[in-house]
Coordinates of C-alpha atoms in Angstrom, one line a residue:
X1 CA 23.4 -11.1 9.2
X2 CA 22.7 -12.9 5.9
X3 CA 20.2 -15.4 5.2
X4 CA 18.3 -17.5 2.4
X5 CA 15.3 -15.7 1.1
X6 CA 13.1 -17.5 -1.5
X7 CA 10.5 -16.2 -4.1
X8 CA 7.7 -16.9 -2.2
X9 CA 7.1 -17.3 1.8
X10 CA 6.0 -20.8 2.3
X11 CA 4.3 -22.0 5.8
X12 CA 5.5 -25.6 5.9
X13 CA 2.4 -26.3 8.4
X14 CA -0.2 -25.0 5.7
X15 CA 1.3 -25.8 2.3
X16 CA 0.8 -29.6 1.5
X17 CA 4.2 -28.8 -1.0
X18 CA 6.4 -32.1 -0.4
X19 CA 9.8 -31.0 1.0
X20 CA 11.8 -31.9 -2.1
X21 CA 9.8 -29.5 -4.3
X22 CA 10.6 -26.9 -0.9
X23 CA 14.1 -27.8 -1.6
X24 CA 13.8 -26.6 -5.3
X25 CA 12.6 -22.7 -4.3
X26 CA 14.6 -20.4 -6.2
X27 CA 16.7 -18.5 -3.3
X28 CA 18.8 -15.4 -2.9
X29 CA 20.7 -14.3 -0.6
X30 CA 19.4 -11.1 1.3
X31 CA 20.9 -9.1 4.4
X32 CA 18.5 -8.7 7.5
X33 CA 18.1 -5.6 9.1
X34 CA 18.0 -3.9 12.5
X35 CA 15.4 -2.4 14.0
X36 CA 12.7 -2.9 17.0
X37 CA 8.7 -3.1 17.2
X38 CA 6.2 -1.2 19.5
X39 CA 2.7 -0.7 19.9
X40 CA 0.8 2.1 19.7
X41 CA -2.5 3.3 20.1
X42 CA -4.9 1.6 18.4
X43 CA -7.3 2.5 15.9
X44 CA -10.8 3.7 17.5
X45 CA -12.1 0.4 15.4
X46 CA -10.8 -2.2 13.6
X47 CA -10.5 -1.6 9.6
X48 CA -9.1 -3.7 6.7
X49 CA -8.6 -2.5 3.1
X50 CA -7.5 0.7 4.3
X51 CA -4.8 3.4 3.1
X52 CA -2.4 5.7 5.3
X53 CA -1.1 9.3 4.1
X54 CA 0.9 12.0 6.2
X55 CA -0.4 15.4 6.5
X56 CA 1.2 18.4 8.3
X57 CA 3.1 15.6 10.8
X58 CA 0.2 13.3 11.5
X59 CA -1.4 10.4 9.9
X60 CA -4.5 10.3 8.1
X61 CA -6.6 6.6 7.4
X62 CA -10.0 6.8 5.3
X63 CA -12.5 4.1 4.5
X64 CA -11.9 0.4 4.4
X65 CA -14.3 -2.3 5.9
X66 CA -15.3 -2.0 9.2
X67 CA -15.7 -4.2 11.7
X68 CA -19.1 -5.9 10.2
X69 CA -17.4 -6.1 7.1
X70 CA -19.2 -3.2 5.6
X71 CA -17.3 -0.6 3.6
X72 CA -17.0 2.4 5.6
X73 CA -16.9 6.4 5.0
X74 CA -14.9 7.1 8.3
X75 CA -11.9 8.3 8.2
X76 CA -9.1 8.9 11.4
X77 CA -6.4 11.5 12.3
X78 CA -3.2 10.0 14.5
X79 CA -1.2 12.2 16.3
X80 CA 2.2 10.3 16.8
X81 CA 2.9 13.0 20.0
X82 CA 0.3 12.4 21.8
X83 CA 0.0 9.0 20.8
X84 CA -4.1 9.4 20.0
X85 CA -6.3 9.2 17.2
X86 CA -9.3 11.4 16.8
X87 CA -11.8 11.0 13.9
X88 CA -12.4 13.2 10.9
X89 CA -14.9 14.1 8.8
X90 CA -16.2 10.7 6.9
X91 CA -15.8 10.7 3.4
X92 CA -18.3 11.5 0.5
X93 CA -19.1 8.3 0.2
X94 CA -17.5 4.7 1.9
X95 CA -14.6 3.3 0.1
X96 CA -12.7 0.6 0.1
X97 CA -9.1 0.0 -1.4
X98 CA -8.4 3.3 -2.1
X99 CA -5.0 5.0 -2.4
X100 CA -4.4 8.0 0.1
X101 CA -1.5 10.6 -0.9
X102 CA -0.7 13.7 0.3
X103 CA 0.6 16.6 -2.0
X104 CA 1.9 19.7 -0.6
X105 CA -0.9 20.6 2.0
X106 CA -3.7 18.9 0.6
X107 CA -4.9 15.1 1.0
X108 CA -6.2 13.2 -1.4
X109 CA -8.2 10.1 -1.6
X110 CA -8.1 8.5 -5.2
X111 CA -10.6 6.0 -6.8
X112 CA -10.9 2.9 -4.8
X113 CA -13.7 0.4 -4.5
X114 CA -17.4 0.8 -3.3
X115 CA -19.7 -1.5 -1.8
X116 CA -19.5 -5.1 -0.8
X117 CA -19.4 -5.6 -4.7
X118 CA -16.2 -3.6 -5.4
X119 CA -17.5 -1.8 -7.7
X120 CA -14.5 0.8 -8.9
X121 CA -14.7 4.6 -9.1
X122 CA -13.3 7.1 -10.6
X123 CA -13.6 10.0 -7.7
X124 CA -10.8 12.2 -6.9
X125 CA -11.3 13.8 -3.0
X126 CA -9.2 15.9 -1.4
X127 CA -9.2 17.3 2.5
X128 CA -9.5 20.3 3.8
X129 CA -7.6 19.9 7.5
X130 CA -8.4 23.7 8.3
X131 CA -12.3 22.9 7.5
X132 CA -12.3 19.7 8.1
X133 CA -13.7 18.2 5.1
X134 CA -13.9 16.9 2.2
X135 CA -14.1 18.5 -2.1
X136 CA -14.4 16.9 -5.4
X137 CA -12.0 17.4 -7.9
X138 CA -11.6 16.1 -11.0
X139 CA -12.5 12.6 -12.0
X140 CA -9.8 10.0 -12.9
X141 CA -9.8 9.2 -16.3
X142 CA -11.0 5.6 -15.6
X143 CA -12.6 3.7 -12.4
X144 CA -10.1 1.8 -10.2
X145 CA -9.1 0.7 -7.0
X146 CA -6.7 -1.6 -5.8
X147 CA -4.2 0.5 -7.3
X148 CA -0.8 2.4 -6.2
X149 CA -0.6 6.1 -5.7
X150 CA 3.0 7.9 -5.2
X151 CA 3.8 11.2 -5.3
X152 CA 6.4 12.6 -8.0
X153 CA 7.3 16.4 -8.8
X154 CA 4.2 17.3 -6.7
X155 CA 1.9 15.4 -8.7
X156 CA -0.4 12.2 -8.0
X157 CA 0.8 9.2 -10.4
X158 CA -1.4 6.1 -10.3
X159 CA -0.6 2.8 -11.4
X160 CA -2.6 -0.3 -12.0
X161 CA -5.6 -1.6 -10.0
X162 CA -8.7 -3.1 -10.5
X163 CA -11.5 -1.5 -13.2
X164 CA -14.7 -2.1 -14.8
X165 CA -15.7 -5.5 -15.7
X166 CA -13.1 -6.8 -12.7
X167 CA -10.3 -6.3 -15.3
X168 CA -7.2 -4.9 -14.8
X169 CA -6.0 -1.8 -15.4
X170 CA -2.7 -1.1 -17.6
X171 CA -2.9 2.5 -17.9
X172 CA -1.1 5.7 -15.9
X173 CA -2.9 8.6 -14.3
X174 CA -0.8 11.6 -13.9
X175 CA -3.0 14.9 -11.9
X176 CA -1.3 17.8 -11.7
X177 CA -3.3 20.0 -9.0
X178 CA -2.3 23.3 -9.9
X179 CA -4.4 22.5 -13.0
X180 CA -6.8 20.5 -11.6
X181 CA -6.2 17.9 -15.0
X182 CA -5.4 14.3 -15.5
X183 CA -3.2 13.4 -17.9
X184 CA -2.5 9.6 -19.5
X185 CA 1.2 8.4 -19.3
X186 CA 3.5 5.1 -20.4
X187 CA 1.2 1.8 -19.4
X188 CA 2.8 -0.1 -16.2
X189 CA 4.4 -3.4 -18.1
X190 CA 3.2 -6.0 -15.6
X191 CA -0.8 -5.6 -15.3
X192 CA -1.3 -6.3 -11.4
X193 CA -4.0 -5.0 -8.8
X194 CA -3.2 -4.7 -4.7
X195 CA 0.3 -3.5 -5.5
X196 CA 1.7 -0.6 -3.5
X197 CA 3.8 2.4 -4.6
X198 CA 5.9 4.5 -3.9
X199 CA 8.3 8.2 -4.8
X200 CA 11.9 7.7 -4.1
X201 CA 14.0 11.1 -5.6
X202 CA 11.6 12.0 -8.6
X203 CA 11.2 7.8 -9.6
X204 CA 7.4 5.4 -8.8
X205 CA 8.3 2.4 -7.7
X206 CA 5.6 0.0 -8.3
X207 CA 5.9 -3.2 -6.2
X208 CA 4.1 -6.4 -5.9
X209 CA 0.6 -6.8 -6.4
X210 CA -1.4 -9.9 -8.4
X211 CA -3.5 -10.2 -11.0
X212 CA -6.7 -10.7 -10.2
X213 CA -6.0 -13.6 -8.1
X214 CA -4.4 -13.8 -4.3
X215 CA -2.9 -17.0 -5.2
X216 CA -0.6 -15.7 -7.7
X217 CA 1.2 -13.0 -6.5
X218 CA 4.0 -11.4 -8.0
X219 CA 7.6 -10.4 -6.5
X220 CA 7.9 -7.5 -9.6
X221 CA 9.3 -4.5 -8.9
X222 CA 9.1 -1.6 -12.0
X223 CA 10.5 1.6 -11.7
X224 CA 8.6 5.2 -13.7
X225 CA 10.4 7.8 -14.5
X226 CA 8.2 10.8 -15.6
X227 CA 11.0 12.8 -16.9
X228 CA 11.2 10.2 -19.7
X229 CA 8.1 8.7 -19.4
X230 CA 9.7 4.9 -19.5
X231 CA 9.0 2.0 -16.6
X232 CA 12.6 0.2 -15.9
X233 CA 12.3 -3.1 -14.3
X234 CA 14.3 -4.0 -11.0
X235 CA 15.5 -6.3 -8.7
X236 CA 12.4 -8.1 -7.2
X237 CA 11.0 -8.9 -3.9
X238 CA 12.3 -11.7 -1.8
X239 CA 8.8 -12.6 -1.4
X240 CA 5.7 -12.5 -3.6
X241 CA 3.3 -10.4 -2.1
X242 CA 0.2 -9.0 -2.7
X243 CA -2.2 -6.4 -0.6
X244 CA 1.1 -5.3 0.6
X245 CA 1.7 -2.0 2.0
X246 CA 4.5 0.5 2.1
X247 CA 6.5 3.4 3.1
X248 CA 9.5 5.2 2.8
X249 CA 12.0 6.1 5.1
X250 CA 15.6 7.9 4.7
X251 CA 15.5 6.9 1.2
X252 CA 14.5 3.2 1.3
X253 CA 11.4 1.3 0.6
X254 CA 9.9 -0.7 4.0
X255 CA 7.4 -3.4 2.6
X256 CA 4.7 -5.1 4.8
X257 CA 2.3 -7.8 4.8
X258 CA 0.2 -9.5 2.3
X259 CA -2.1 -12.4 1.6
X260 CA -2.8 -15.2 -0.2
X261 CA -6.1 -17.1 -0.4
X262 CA -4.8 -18.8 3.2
X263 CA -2.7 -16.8 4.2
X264 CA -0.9 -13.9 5.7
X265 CA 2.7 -12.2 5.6
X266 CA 4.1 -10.5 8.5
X267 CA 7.0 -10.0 5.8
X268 CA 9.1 -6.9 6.1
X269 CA 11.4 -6.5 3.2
X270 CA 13.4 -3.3 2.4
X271 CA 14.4 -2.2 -1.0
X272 CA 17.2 0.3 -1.7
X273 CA 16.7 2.5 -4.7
X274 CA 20.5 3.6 -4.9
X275 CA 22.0 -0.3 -5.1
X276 CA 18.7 -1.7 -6.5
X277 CA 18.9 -4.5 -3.5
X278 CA 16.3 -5.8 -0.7
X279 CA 17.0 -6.7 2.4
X280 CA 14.7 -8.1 5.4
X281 CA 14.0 -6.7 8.7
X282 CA 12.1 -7.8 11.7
X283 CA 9.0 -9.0 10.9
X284 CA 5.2 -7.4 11.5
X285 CA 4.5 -8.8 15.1
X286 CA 0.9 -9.2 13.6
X287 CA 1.0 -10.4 10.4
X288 CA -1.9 -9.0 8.2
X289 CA -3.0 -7.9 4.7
X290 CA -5.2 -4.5 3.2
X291 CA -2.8 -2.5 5.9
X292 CA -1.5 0.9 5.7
X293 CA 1.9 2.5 6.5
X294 CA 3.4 5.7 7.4
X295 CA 6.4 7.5 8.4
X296 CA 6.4 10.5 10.4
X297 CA 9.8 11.5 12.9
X298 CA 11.9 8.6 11.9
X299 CA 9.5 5.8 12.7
X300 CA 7.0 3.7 10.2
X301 CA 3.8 3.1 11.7
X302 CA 2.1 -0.2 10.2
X303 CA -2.0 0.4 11.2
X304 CA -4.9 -2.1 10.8
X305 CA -5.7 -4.4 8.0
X306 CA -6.7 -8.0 7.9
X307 CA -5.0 -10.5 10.2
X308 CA -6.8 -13.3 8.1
X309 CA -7.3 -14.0 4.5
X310 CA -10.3 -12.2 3.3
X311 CA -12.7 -10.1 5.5
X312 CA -11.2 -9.8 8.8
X313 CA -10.1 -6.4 10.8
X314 CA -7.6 -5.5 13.5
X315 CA -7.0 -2.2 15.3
X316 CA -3.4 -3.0 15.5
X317 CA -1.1 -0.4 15.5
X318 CA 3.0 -1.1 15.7
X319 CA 5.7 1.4 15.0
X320 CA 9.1 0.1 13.6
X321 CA 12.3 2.4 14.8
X322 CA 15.3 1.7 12.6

């Protein structure tokens, strides 16, 4: 099925856009996807501002704002067989808007945002599932949070986010863990914060995101290639998005979510690294923002985040199957 996807997801009962300026949207035509939502279990509490990472077949979340609004140091383990989350040892310290990643056997929690100020850090965690808890390792080379972690080659890359002085951060973080050392790399071109990203076959994606402000959201989409240290740019989202999460699953990109200042997406967009196209697939049933994503056994699993602009938390859990 094809339809008319425009840059930018406009709700004609909130916008107070006259319809011939709607008729003016740039469009493009996108294909729209198969697939089916469930529910899951939920989380043991509602949390926004949260990340998701996938360790040894199960899904780890960490930190966010609870359900007072308060940042939080807990962290959860899912087990998608049982269907059943347990909790974990909390974190050093609460955090919000912080990348999780997993590399080899290890988690790893990276920078993010303290306090009800969001005040950026520069801590690098890691997980110990066999102890169950958490180590220091080296420090980024700079505060941030907000930003977008993938894995490439076994190492962390970050991109982007949110640093001292509420400025944005252009520069890329490389960690190596066999070394235990950070390394600076080729600046992302499009300074955003509350992007996403994410490893496709050795290449960061880095998608979405804003700058600074939830009202101007961007649709970019910039590829890194560490083997030549260059960013590429590429075909952008159908939808501007911000506080957007995403996953990867048999080689493609699933998108979801975002906000604007009044707002929220239940957008699910799909980008394909090998033709450099989106498409769209069925939609979040609860649309939210700060959410994470996962994919463990052929199925994305979208868990908590905001259902409304700003602070607001859900314990929603829904699992897409392709």
């Amino acid at each position: 099925m094809v339809r008319l996807a425009c840059l930018g997801t406009v709700n004609r009962r909130s916008t107070s856009m006259p319809l011939p300026a709607l008729a003016l949207l740039v469009c493009a035509s996108v294909t729209h996807g198969d697939g089916r939502w469930s529910a899951a279990a939920p989380l043991p509490e509602p949390v926004q501002e949260l990340s998701a990472a996938v360790l040894h077949g199960r899904i780890y979340v960490a930190g966010g704002f609870d359900r007072t609004g308060a940042p939080t140091a807990a962290a959860f383990r899912y087990d998608p067989v049982a269907n059943q989350w347990e909790r974990v040892a909390d974190l050093p310290a609460a955090r919000h808007h912080m990348p999780l990643a997993a590399v080899g056997d290890t988690l790893y929690a990276v920078g993010g945002l303290a306090e009800a100020t969001f005040v950026p850090e520069n801590t690098l965690w890691i997980y110990r599932d066999d102890q169950n808890r958490w180590e220091s390792r080296a420090p980024l080379p700079e505060p941030r949070g907000a930003s977008g972690v993938g894995v490439v080659s076994g190492k962390l890359v970050v991109v982007g986010g949110w640093g001292v002085g509420r400025r944005l951060v252009d520069s890329t973080a490389i960690y190596d863990p066999a070394t235990n050392r950070w390394r600076n790399a080729a600046p992302i071109p499009t300074l955003r914060d509350h992007l996403t990203a994410v490893a496709v076959s050795g290449t960061l994606y880095a998608i979405g995101g804003r700058p600074l402000n939830p009202d101007r959201n961007y649709d970019v989409v910039e590829a890194y290639d560490p083997a030549t240290d260059r960013w590429t740019a590429k075909s952008r989202m159908p939808s501007r998005r911000g506080g957007l999460a995403s996953t990867v699953l048999a080689g493609r990109v699933h998108t979801f979510g975002g906000e604007t200042r009044s707002s929220v997406f239940s957008n699910h967009e799909v980008y394909d690294p090998a033709t450099d196209r989106w498409t769209t697939a069925p939609s979040l049933p609860t649309a939210r923002h700060g959410l994470g994503a996962a994919t463990v056994g052929g199925r994305i699993y979208v868990i908590g985040g905001g259902p409304r602009p700003g602070l607001a938390q859900t314990d929603a859990v829904e699992v897409f199957t392709p």
